[in-house]
Short mmCIF file of N, CA and C in Angstrom, two decimals:
data_model
loop_
_atom_site.label_atom_id
_atom_site.label_comp_id
_atom_site.label_asym_id
_atom_site.label_seq_id
_atom_site.Cartn_x
_atom_site.Cartn_y
_atom_site.Cartn_z
N SER G 6 71.51 151.23 184.67
CA SER G 6 71.38 150.37 183.51
C SER G 6 71.42 151.20 182.24
N VAL G 7 71.80 150.52 181.16
CA VAL G 7 71.90 151.19 179.86
C VAL G 7 71.14 150.35 178.82
N ALA G 8 70.33 150.99 178.00
CA ALA G 8 69.61 150.29 176.93
C ALA G 8 70.23 150.66 175.59
N PHE G 9 70.39 149.69 174.72
CA PHE G 9 70.89 149.98 173.37
C PHE G 9 70.26 149.00 172.38
N THR G 10 70.24 149.40 171.11
CA THR G 10 69.59 148.61 170.06
C THR G 10 70.63 147.84 169.27
N VAL G 11 70.33 146.57 169.02
CA VAL G 11 71.18 145.75 168.16
C VAL G 11 70.40 145.45 166.90
N HIS G 12 70.98 145.80 165.75
CA HIS G 12 70.32 145.58 164.47
C HIS G 12 71.19 144.65 163.64
N GLN G 13 70.64 143.55 163.18
CA GLN G 13 71.37 142.60 162.34
C GLN G 13 70.69 142.54 160.98
N SER G 14 71.43 142.96 159.93
CA SER G 14 70.79 143.08 158.62
C SER G 14 70.88 141.83 157.76
N GLY G 15 71.80 140.93 158.00
CA GLY G 15 71.93 139.72 157.18
C GLY G 15 72.62 140.02 155.86
N ILE G 16 72.26 139.28 154.84
CA ILE G 16 72.93 139.42 153.54
C ILE G 16 72.45 140.68 152.83
N LYS G 17 73.40 141.43 152.35
CA LYS G 17 73.11 142.63 151.57
C LYS G 17 73.53 142.34 150.13
N TYR G 18 72.61 142.53 149.18
CA TYR G 18 72.93 142.26 147.79
C TYR G 18 72.07 143.11 146.87
N SER G 19 72.71 143.68 145.89
CA SER G 19 72.02 144.32 144.77
C SER G 19 73.01 144.37 143.61
N SER G 20 72.48 144.42 142.41
CA SER G 20 73.37 144.49 141.25
C SER G 20 72.79 145.43 140.21
N GLU G 21 73.63 145.89 139.34
CA GLU G 21 73.21 146.79 138.27
C GLU G 21 73.72 146.26 136.93
N HIS G 22 73.28 145.06 136.59
CA HIS G 22 73.62 144.53 135.28
C HIS G 22 72.44 144.72 134.34
N ASN G 23 72.72 144.60 133.06
CA ASN G 23 71.68 144.78 132.04
C ASN G 23 70.65 143.67 132.20
N ALA G 24 69.42 144.01 132.44
CA ALA G 24 68.36 143.03 132.69
C ALA G 24 68.14 142.10 131.49
N ASP G 25 68.39 142.60 130.28
CA ASP G 25 68.22 141.79 129.08
C ASP G 25 69.48 141.01 128.72
N GLY G 26 70.51 141.14 129.52
CA GLY G 26 71.76 140.47 129.24
C GLY G 26 72.67 141.34 128.39
N TYR G 27 73.76 140.75 127.92
CA TYR G 27 74.75 141.47 127.13
C TYR G 27 74.88 140.79 125.78
N ASN G 28 74.71 141.56 124.72
CA ASN G 28 74.85 141.06 123.35
C ASN G 28 76.16 141.60 122.79
N LEU G 29 77.08 140.68 122.51
CA LEU G 29 78.42 141.06 122.09
C LEU G 29 78.66 140.65 120.64
N ASN G 30 79.56 141.37 119.97
CA ASN G 30 79.96 140.94 118.63
C ASN G 30 80.96 139.80 118.77
N ASN G 31 81.56 139.37 117.69
CA ASN G 31 82.44 138.19 117.75
C ASN G 31 83.85 138.50 118.24
N GLU G 32 84.16 139.77 118.47
CA GLU G 32 85.49 140.14 118.94
C GLU G 32 85.61 139.91 120.44
N ALA G 33 86.86 139.82 120.92
CA ALA G 33 87.10 139.67 122.35
C ALA G 33 86.50 140.88 123.07
N SER G 34 85.92 140.64 124.25
CA SER G 34 85.25 141.71 124.99
C SER G 34 85.69 141.71 126.44
N HIS G 35 85.61 142.89 127.02
CA HIS G 35 85.93 143.07 128.44
C HIS G 35 84.92 144.08 128.99
N PHE G 36 84.18 143.71 130.00
CA PHE G 36 83.23 144.63 130.61
C PHE G 36 83.01 144.24 132.07
N ALA G 37 82.34 145.10 132.80
CA ALA G 37 82.07 144.83 134.22
C ALA G 37 80.69 145.35 134.55
N PHE G 38 80.08 144.75 135.58
CA PHE G 38 78.83 145.30 136.11
C PHE G 38 78.92 145.36 137.63
N TYR G 39 78.22 146.34 138.19
CA TYR G 39 78.27 146.63 139.62
C TYR G 39 77.49 145.59 140.41
N ILE G 40 78.05 145.21 141.55
CA ILE G 40 77.36 144.30 142.46
C ILE G 40 77.67 144.74 143.89
N ASN G 41 76.63 145.04 144.64
CA ASN G 41 76.78 145.46 146.04
C ASN G 41 76.55 144.23 146.92
N HIS G 42 77.52 143.92 147.77
CA HIS G 42 77.42 142.69 148.56
C HIS G 42 78.20 142.85 149.87
N ASN G 43 77.77 142.10 150.89
CA ASN G 43 78.50 142.11 152.15
C ASN G 43 79.04 140.73 152.52
N VAL G 44 78.84 139.74 151.64
CA VAL G 44 79.45 138.42 151.80
C VAL G 44 80.09 138.07 150.45
N ASP G 45 80.94 137.05 150.45
CA ASP G 45 81.65 136.67 149.24
C ASP G 45 80.69 136.28 148.11
N VAL G 46 81.09 136.64 146.89
CA VAL G 46 80.34 136.28 145.69
C VAL G 46 81.03 135.05 145.09
N VAL G 47 80.24 134.03 144.82
CA VAL G 47 80.77 132.80 144.22
C VAL G 47 80.20 132.69 142.80
N ILE G 48 81.11 132.59 141.83
CA ILE G 48 80.70 132.47 140.42
C ILE G 48 80.74 131.01 140.03
N ASN G 49 79.65 130.53 139.43
CA ASN G 49 79.57 129.13 138.98
C ASN G 49 80.56 128.88 137.83
N ASP G 50 80.79 127.61 137.54
CA ASP G 50 81.69 127.24 136.44
C ASP G 50 81.17 127.80 135.12
N LEU G 51 82.12 128.20 134.28
CA LEU G 51 81.80 128.77 132.97
C LEU G 51 82.57 128.02 131.89
N PRO G 52 82.10 128.08 130.64
CA PRO G 52 82.87 127.47 129.55
C PRO G 52 84.22 128.19 129.39
N GLN G 53 85.14 127.56 128.68
CA GLN G 53 86.50 128.10 128.56
C GLN G 53 86.56 129.46 127.88
N TRP G 54 85.59 129.81 127.07
CA TRP G 54 85.66 131.05 126.31
C TRP G 54 85.27 132.29 127.10
N ILE G 55 84.88 132.12 128.35
CA ILE G 55 84.48 133.27 129.17
C ILE G 55 85.03 133.12 130.58
N LYS G 56 85.49 134.24 131.12
CA LYS G 56 86.01 134.25 132.49
C LYS G 56 85.35 135.40 133.24
N ALA G 57 85.05 135.16 134.50
CA ALA G 57 84.44 136.21 135.34
C ALA G 57 85.10 136.18 136.71
N THR G 58 85.43 137.34 137.22
CA THR G 58 86.03 137.47 138.56
C THR G 58 85.37 138.62 139.28
N VAL G 59 85.39 138.55 140.60
CA VAL G 59 84.85 139.63 141.42
C VAL G 59 86.01 140.51 141.86
N VAL G 60 85.92 141.79 141.53
CA VAL G 60 86.93 142.76 141.92
C VAL G 60 86.20 143.88 142.65
N ALA G 61 86.38 143.93 143.98
CA ALA G 61 85.69 144.91 144.84
C ALA G 61 84.19 144.78 144.64
N ASP G 62 83.54 145.82 144.14
CA ASP G 62 82.09 145.79 143.95
C ASP G 62 81.70 145.62 142.47
N SER G 63 82.49 144.85 141.75
CA SER G 63 82.20 144.61 140.34
C SER G 63 82.46 143.16 139.98
N VAL G 64 81.68 142.68 139.02
CA VAL G 64 81.98 141.40 138.38
C VAL G 64 82.60 141.78 137.04
N VAL G 65 83.86 141.37 136.86
CA VAL G 65 84.61 141.69 135.65
C VAL G 65 84.55 140.48 134.73
N VAL G 66 84.13 140.71 133.49
CA VAL G 66 83.91 139.64 132.53
C VAL G 66 84.84 139.82 131.34
N ASP G 67 85.55 138.73 130.98
CA ASP G 67 86.41 138.71 129.79
C ASP G 67 85.91 137.59 128.88
N VAL G 68 85.64 137.94 127.63
CA VAL G 68 85.11 136.99 126.65
C VAL G 68 86.11 136.88 125.50
N ASP G 69 86.50 135.64 125.18
CA ASP G 69 87.42 135.41 124.06
C ASP G 69 86.74 135.74 122.74
N ALA G 70 87.54 136.02 121.71
CA ALA G 70 87.02 136.20 120.36
C ALA G 70 86.34 134.91 119.91
N ASN G 71 85.25 135.04 119.19
CA ASN G 71 84.50 133.89 118.72
C ASN G 71 84.96 133.53 117.30
N THR G 72 85.71 132.43 117.18
CA THR G 72 86.19 131.99 115.88
C THR G 72 85.54 130.66 115.47
N THR G 73 84.47 130.29 116.16
CA THR G 73 83.82 128.99 115.90
C THR G 73 82.94 129.01 114.66
N GLY G 74 82.46 130.19 114.26
CA GLY G 74 81.52 130.29 113.15
C GLY G 74 80.07 130.18 113.60
N PHE G 75 79.85 130.01 114.89
CA PHE G 75 78.49 129.86 115.43
C PHE G 75 78.31 130.79 116.62
N SER G 76 77.12 131.37 116.72
CA SER G 76 76.80 132.19 117.88
C SER G 76 76.82 131.32 119.13
N ARG G 77 77.09 131.92 120.27
CA ARG G 77 77.11 131.17 121.52
C ARG G 77 76.58 132.05 122.64
N SER G 78 76.07 131.40 123.66
CA SER G 78 75.53 132.13 124.81
C SER G 78 75.68 131.30 126.07
N VAL G 79 75.67 131.99 127.19
CA VAL G 79 75.80 131.33 128.48
C VAL G 79 75.16 132.23 129.54
N TYR G 80 74.57 131.60 130.54
CA TYR G 80 74.13 132.34 131.71
C TYR G 80 75.28 132.38 132.69
N LEU G 81 75.76 133.57 133.00
CA LEU G 81 76.77 133.74 134.04
C LEU G 81 76.01 133.71 135.36
N LYS G 82 76.14 132.59 136.10
CA LYS G 82 75.40 132.40 137.35
C LYS G 82 76.33 132.61 138.53
N TYR G 83 75.82 133.29 139.54
CA TYR G 83 76.62 133.54 140.74
C TYR G 83 75.70 133.56 141.96
N SER G 84 76.32 133.38 143.12
CA SER G 84 75.55 133.40 144.36
C SER G 84 76.22 134.32 145.37
N VAL G 85 75.38 134.93 146.18
CA VAL G 85 75.82 135.80 147.27
C VAL G 85 75.15 135.23 148.52
N GLY G 86 75.91 134.45 149.29
CA GLY G 86 75.31 133.74 150.42
C GLY G 86 74.25 132.78 149.90
N GLU G 87 73.04 132.88 150.41
CA GLU G 87 71.94 132.02 149.98
C GLU G 87 71.21 132.55 148.75
N LEU G 88 71.54 133.75 148.33
CA LEU G 88 70.89 134.35 147.17
C LEU G 88 71.65 133.99 145.90
N SER G 89 70.94 133.86 144.80
CA SER G 89 71.60 133.59 143.52
C SER G 89 71.00 134.47 142.44
N ASP G 90 71.79 134.71 141.42
CA ASP G 90 71.37 135.56 140.31
C ASP G 90 72.13 135.10 139.07
N SER G 91 71.71 135.61 137.92
CA SER G 91 72.41 135.27 136.68
C SER G 91 72.20 136.39 135.67
N VAL G 92 73.08 136.41 134.69
CA VAL G 92 72.96 137.36 133.59
C VAL G 92 73.31 136.62 132.31
N LEU G 93 72.52 136.85 131.25
CA LEU G 93 72.72 136.17 129.96
C LEU G 93 73.75 136.93 129.13
N ILE G 94 74.70 136.18 128.59
CA ILE G 94 75.71 136.76 127.71
C ILE G 94 75.64 136.05 126.37
N ASN G 95 75.36 136.82 125.30
CA ASN G 95 75.28 136.30 123.93
C ASN G 95 76.45 136.85 123.13
N GLN G 96 77.07 136.00 122.33
CA GLN G 96 78.14 136.45 121.46
C GLN G 96 77.86 136.00 120.04
N GLU G 97 77.88 136.95 119.10
CA GLU G 97 77.60 136.67 117.69
C GLU G 97 78.72 135.84 117.07
N SER G 98 78.40 135.21 115.95
CA SER G 98 79.40 134.40 115.24
C SER G 98 80.35 135.26 114.42
N GLY G 99 79.84 136.36 113.91
CA GLY G 99 80.66 137.21 113.05
C GLY G 99 80.81 136.71 111.63
N VAL G 100 80.06 135.66 111.27
CA VAL G 100 80.19 135.08 109.93
C VAL G 100 79.43 135.94 108.91
N VAL G 101 80.12 136.24 107.82
CA VAL G 101 79.51 136.92 106.68
C VAL G 101 79.66 135.99 105.49
N PHE G 102 78.54 135.63 104.85
CA PHE G 102 78.56 134.73 103.70
C PHE G 102 77.46 135.16 102.74
N MET G 103 77.87 135.64 101.55
CA MET G 103 76.91 136.10 100.55
C MET G 103 77.28 135.51 99.19
N VAL G 104 76.26 135.18 98.41
CA VAL G 104 76.48 134.67 97.05
C VAL G 104 75.90 135.64 96.04
N GLU G 105 76.51 135.66 94.86
CA GLU G 105 76.11 136.57 93.79
C GLU G 105 74.71 136.26 93.27
N LYS G 106 74.38 134.96 93.16
CA LYS G 106 73.07 134.55 92.66
C LYS G 106 72.72 133.22 93.29
N ASN G 107 71.44 132.88 93.30
CA ASN G 107 71.02 131.64 93.95
C ASN G 107 70.44 130.61 92.97
N GLN G 108 70.69 130.82 91.66
CA GLN G 108 70.25 129.84 90.66
C GLN G 108 71.32 129.72 89.58
N VAL G 109 71.60 128.48 89.16
CA VAL G 109 72.51 128.25 88.05
C VAL G 109 71.87 127.25 87.10
N SER G 110 72.32 127.29 85.84
CA SER G 110 71.78 126.38 84.83
C SER G 110 72.94 125.82 84.02
N ILE G 111 72.89 124.51 83.80
CA ILE G 111 73.93 123.84 83.01
C ILE G 111 73.27 123.26 81.76
N ASP G 112 73.91 123.45 80.63
CA ASP G 112 73.40 122.99 79.34
C ASP G 112 73.22 121.48 79.32
N MET G 113 72.31 120.99 78.49
CA MET G 113 72.03 119.56 78.40
C MET G 113 73.26 118.75 77.98
N ASN G 114 74.16 119.37 77.21
CA ASN G 114 75.37 118.69 76.76
C ASN G 114 76.48 118.71 77.81
N GLY G 115 76.18 119.27 78.96
CA GLY G 115 77.17 119.35 80.03
C GLY G 115 77.88 120.69 80.04
N GLY G 116 78.65 120.92 81.06
CA GLY G 116 79.38 122.18 81.16
C GLY G 116 79.44 122.66 82.60
N THR G 117 79.68 123.95 82.74
CA THR G 117 79.82 124.53 84.07
C THR G 117 79.07 125.84 84.17
N ASP G 118 78.82 126.23 85.38
CA ASP G 118 78.30 127.56 85.69
C ASP G 118 78.97 127.99 86.98
N GLU G 119 79.22 129.28 87.13
CA GLU G 119 79.95 129.77 88.29
C GLU G 119 79.14 130.79 89.07
N VAL G 120 79.40 130.82 90.38
CA VAL G 120 78.79 131.80 91.27
C VAL G 120 79.90 132.42 92.10
N THR G 121 80.03 133.73 92.06
CA THR G 121 81.01 134.37 92.93
C THR G 121 80.39 134.54 94.32
N PHE G 122 81.23 134.53 95.33
CA PHE G 122 80.74 134.65 96.70
C PHE G 122 81.75 135.42 97.55
N MET G 123 81.29 135.81 98.72
CA MET G 123 82.15 136.46 99.70
C MET G 123 81.89 135.79 101.04
N SER G 124 82.95 135.36 101.70
CA SER G 124 82.81 134.74 103.01
C SER G 124 84.08 134.97 103.82
N ASN G 125 83.89 135.24 105.09
CA ASN G 125 85.05 135.39 105.98
C ASN G 125 85.27 134.10 106.79
N PHE G 126 84.63 133.02 106.35
CA PHE G 126 84.73 131.74 107.04
C PHE G 126 84.75 130.64 105.99
N ASP G 127 85.33 129.50 106.31
CA ASP G 127 85.38 128.38 105.36
C ASP G 127 83.98 127.94 104.95
N VAL G 128 83.81 127.66 103.65
CA VAL G 128 82.53 127.23 103.10
C VAL G 128 82.56 125.72 102.89
N THR G 129 81.51 125.05 103.36
CA THR G 129 81.39 123.60 103.16
C THR G 129 80.19 123.32 102.26
N ILE G 130 80.24 122.17 101.58
CA ILE G 130 79.21 121.79 100.62
C ILE G 130 78.44 120.60 101.18
N GLY G 131 77.11 120.65 101.08
CA GLY G 131 76.26 119.55 101.52
C GLY G 131 76.31 118.38 100.54
N THR G 132 75.44 117.42 100.73
CA THR G 132 75.37 116.22 99.89
C THR G 132 74.97 116.58 98.46
N LEU G 133 75.64 115.94 97.50
CA LEU G 133 75.38 116.22 96.08
C LEU G 133 74.92 114.96 95.37
N PRO G 134 74.12 115.10 94.31
CA PRO G 134 73.75 113.94 93.49
C PRO G 134 74.96 113.51 92.65
N ASP G 135 74.91 112.29 92.13
CA ASP G 135 76.02 111.74 91.35
C ASP G 135 76.35 112.56 90.11
N TRP G 136 75.36 113.19 89.52
CA TRP G 136 75.57 113.89 88.25
C TRP G 136 76.20 115.28 88.39
N LEU G 137 76.41 115.76 89.62
CA LEU G 137 76.89 117.12 89.83
C LEU G 137 78.16 117.14 90.66
N THR G 138 79.11 117.97 90.26
CA THR G 138 80.29 118.24 91.08
C THR G 138 80.35 119.73 91.37
N VAL G 139 80.80 120.06 92.57
CA VAL G 139 80.90 121.45 92.99
C VAL G 139 82.29 121.66 93.58
N SER G 140 82.96 122.72 93.14
CA SER G 140 84.27 123.04 93.70
C SER G 140 84.31 124.51 94.11
N ILE G 141 85.14 124.78 95.10
CA ILE G 141 85.27 126.14 95.63
C ILE G 141 86.73 126.56 95.50
N ASP G 142 86.95 127.70 94.87
CA ASP G 142 88.29 128.21 94.69
C ASP G 142 88.27 129.72 94.89
N ASP G 143 89.01 130.20 95.86
CA ASP G 143 89.06 131.62 96.20
C ASP G 143 87.65 132.16 96.42
N ASP G 144 87.15 132.95 95.48
CA ASP G 144 85.82 133.55 95.65
C ASP G 144 84.83 133.07 94.59
N VAL G 145 85.06 131.86 94.02
CA VAL G 145 84.19 131.32 92.97
C VAL G 145 83.77 129.90 93.33
N ILE G 146 82.48 129.64 93.21
CA ILE G 146 81.94 128.28 93.35
C ILE G 146 81.59 127.81 91.94
N THR G 147 82.16 126.66 91.52
CA THR G 147 81.94 126.14 90.18
C THR G 147 81.06 124.89 90.24
N PHE G 148 80.00 124.90 89.44
CA PHE G 148 79.07 123.77 89.33
C PHE G 148 79.30 123.11 87.98
N SER G 149 79.55 121.79 87.98
CA SER G 149 79.85 121.07 86.74
C SER G 149 79.00 119.81 86.60
N ALA G 150 78.63 119.51 85.34
CA ALA G 150 77.88 118.27 85.06
C ALA G 150 78.22 117.81 83.65
N ASP G 151 78.21 116.48 83.46
CA ASP G 151 78.40 115.90 82.13
C ASP G 151 77.07 116.00 81.38
N LYS G 152 77.04 115.43 80.19
CA LYS G 152 75.83 115.44 79.37
C LYS G 152 74.66 114.81 80.12
N ASN G 153 73.48 115.41 79.96
CA ASN G 153 72.28 114.90 80.62
C ASN G 153 71.63 113.83 79.74
N ASP G 154 71.81 112.56 80.13
CA ASP G 154 71.21 111.44 79.40
C ASP G 154 69.98 110.90 80.12
N ALA G 155 69.45 111.63 81.05
CA ALA G 155 68.36 111.14 81.90
C ALA G 155 66.99 111.30 81.26
N ASN G 156 66.88 111.94 80.11
CA ASN G 156 65.60 112.20 79.44
C ASN G 156 64.64 113.02 80.29
N ALA G 157 65.19 113.82 81.18
CA ALA G 157 64.38 114.72 82.00
C ALA G 157 65.30 115.80 82.58
N VAL G 158 64.71 116.93 82.90
CA VAL G 158 65.48 117.99 83.56
C VAL G 158 65.88 117.50 84.95
N ARG G 159 67.14 117.74 85.32
CA ARG G 159 67.60 117.37 86.65
C ARG G 159 67.76 118.66 87.46
N GLU G 160 67.23 118.64 88.67
CA GLU G 160 67.32 119.82 89.53
C GLU G 160 67.69 119.41 90.94
N VAL G 161 68.45 120.27 91.61
CA VAL G 161 68.84 120.01 93.00
C VAL G 161 69.14 121.35 93.68
N ASP G 162 68.83 121.42 94.97
CA ASP G 162 69.22 122.58 95.78
C ASP G 162 70.51 122.22 96.51
N VAL G 163 71.57 122.94 96.20
CA VAL G 163 72.87 122.70 96.82
C VAL G 163 72.97 123.58 98.06
N VAL G 164 73.24 122.94 99.20
CA VAL G 164 73.33 123.64 100.48
C VAL G 164 74.80 123.95 100.77
N LEU G 165 75.09 125.22 100.97
CA LEU G 165 76.44 125.67 101.29
C LEU G 165 76.41 126.33 102.66
N ASN G 166 77.37 125.99 103.50
CA ASN G 166 77.42 126.55 104.86
C ASN G 166 78.76 127.22 105.12
N ALA G 167 78.69 128.35 105.78
CA ALA G 167 79.87 129.02 106.33
C ALA G 167 79.53 129.26 107.79
N GLY G 168 80.01 128.38 108.66
CA GLY G 168 79.60 128.46 110.06
C GLY G 168 78.10 128.29 110.15
N GLU G 169 77.43 129.23 110.81
CA GLU G 169 75.99 129.13 110.99
C GLU G 169 75.17 129.75 109.85
N VAL G 170 75.84 130.32 108.87
CA VAL G 170 75.14 130.95 107.75
C VAL G 170 75.02 129.96 106.60
N THR G 171 73.80 129.80 106.09
CA THR G 171 73.52 128.86 105.00
C THR G 171 73.05 129.61 103.76
N GLN G 172 73.58 129.20 102.62
CA GLN G 172 73.11 129.69 101.33
C GLN G 172 72.68 128.47 100.52
N ILE G 173 71.57 128.61 99.79
CA ILE G 173 71.08 127.51 98.96
C ILE G 173 71.07 128.00 97.51
N ILE G 174 71.73 127.22 96.66
CA ILE G 174 71.77 127.55 95.24
C ILE G 174 71.07 126.43 94.46
N SER G 175 70.05 126.81 93.70
CA SER G 175 69.29 125.85 92.89
C SER G 175 70.02 125.61 91.57
N VAL G 176 70.29 124.33 91.29
CA VAL G 176 71.00 123.96 90.06
C VAL G 176 70.02 123.23 89.15
N LYS G 177 69.97 123.67 87.89
CA LYS G 177 69.10 123.05 86.89
C LYS G 177 69.97 122.54 85.75
N HIS G 178 69.86 121.24 85.46
CA HIS G 178 70.59 120.63 84.36
C HIS G 178 69.59 120.37 83.24
N GLU G 179 69.71 121.15 82.19
CA GLU G 179 68.73 121.13 81.11
C GLU G 179 68.67 119.77 80.41
N PHE G 180 67.57 119.56 79.71
CA PHE G 180 67.31 118.32 78.99
C PHE G 180 66.72 118.67 77.64
N GLY G 181 67.05 117.90 76.63
CA GLY G 181 66.47 118.13 75.31
C GLY G 181 66.49 116.86 74.50
N LEU G 182 65.67 116.81 73.48
CA LEU G 182 65.62 115.65 72.60
C LEU G 182 66.40 115.94 71.34
N THR G 183 67.15 114.94 70.89
CA THR G 183 67.91 115.07 69.65
C THR G 183 67.38 114.04 68.66
N PHE G 184 67.08 114.48 67.45
CA PHE G 184 66.57 113.58 66.42
C PHE G 184 67.62 113.43 65.33
N ASN G 185 67.88 112.20 64.93
CA ASN G 185 68.76 111.92 63.81
C ASN G 185 67.92 111.22 62.74
N LEU G 186 67.75 111.87 61.62
CA LEU G 186 66.98 111.26 60.53
C LEU G 186 67.88 110.41 59.66
N ALA G 187 67.40 109.21 59.32
CA ALA G 187 68.19 108.31 58.48
C ALA G 187 68.24 108.82 57.04
N LYS G 188 67.16 109.46 56.59
CA LYS G 188 67.11 109.97 55.23
C LYS G 188 66.87 111.47 55.28
N ASN G 189 67.52 112.13 54.39
CA ASN G 189 67.34 113.58 54.32
C ASN G 189 66.18 113.97 53.41
N ASN G 190 65.85 113.10 52.42
CA ASN G 190 64.80 113.43 51.48
C ASN G 190 63.68 112.40 51.60
N ILE G 191 62.49 112.88 51.72
CA ILE G 191 61.33 112.00 51.75
C ILE G 191 60.41 112.47 50.62
N ALA G 192 60.06 111.55 49.76
CA ALA G 192 59.19 111.88 48.64
C ALA G 192 57.82 111.34 48.93
N LEU G 193 56.81 112.18 48.73
CA LEU G 193 55.43 111.78 48.95
C LEU G 193 54.76 111.67 47.57
N THR G 194 54.01 110.63 47.43
CA THR G 194 53.25 110.47 46.20
C THR G 194 51.81 110.79 46.47
N ASP G 195 51.11 111.03 45.38
CA ASP G 195 49.71 111.41 45.51
C ASP G 195 48.93 110.29 46.19
N GLY G 196 48.22 110.62 47.23
CA GLY G 196 47.38 109.67 47.95
C GLY G 196 48.12 108.91 49.04
N VAL G 197 49.37 109.22 49.25
CA VAL G 197 50.13 108.51 50.29
C VAL G 197 50.41 109.45 51.41
#
């Protein structure tokens, strides 16, 4: 007779991905992480902007450039037999939006004030009051108002967005009283 040992190990799995996930800039990216396995690796469905494939002992990840203006993230989830794991992938928006100043003032008689800005993404304007118009041309934001007949200072915070980046510019429309005298000369008598 002959005696021999039979050893059955089952599923073998280990990986060497970044435990905190991967933080990417807004440009297209390509990277891989090691995965040791003895059964097929199945990758769950992913959004269109990211693709992952298993090549030998690696998960190869391709991420499209982010042109949305907003940061995005996804858990890349996969399973090895009955075991499952995931890795977080974050991608920055890449939006840069800066304004020269965050306060403008318009004279009581009306007029304009301008703010220069820099943005690599389209700038949108939030809701405005009836008395104010805002226009954007190249690298200048123009704030305009007619004469202030409201008998009070008018103020509003204008919200400007470039993707996920927000800038707030406070607009003040000055107010003043105007007096028109009917007579230029007033004579006072003694006791009056």
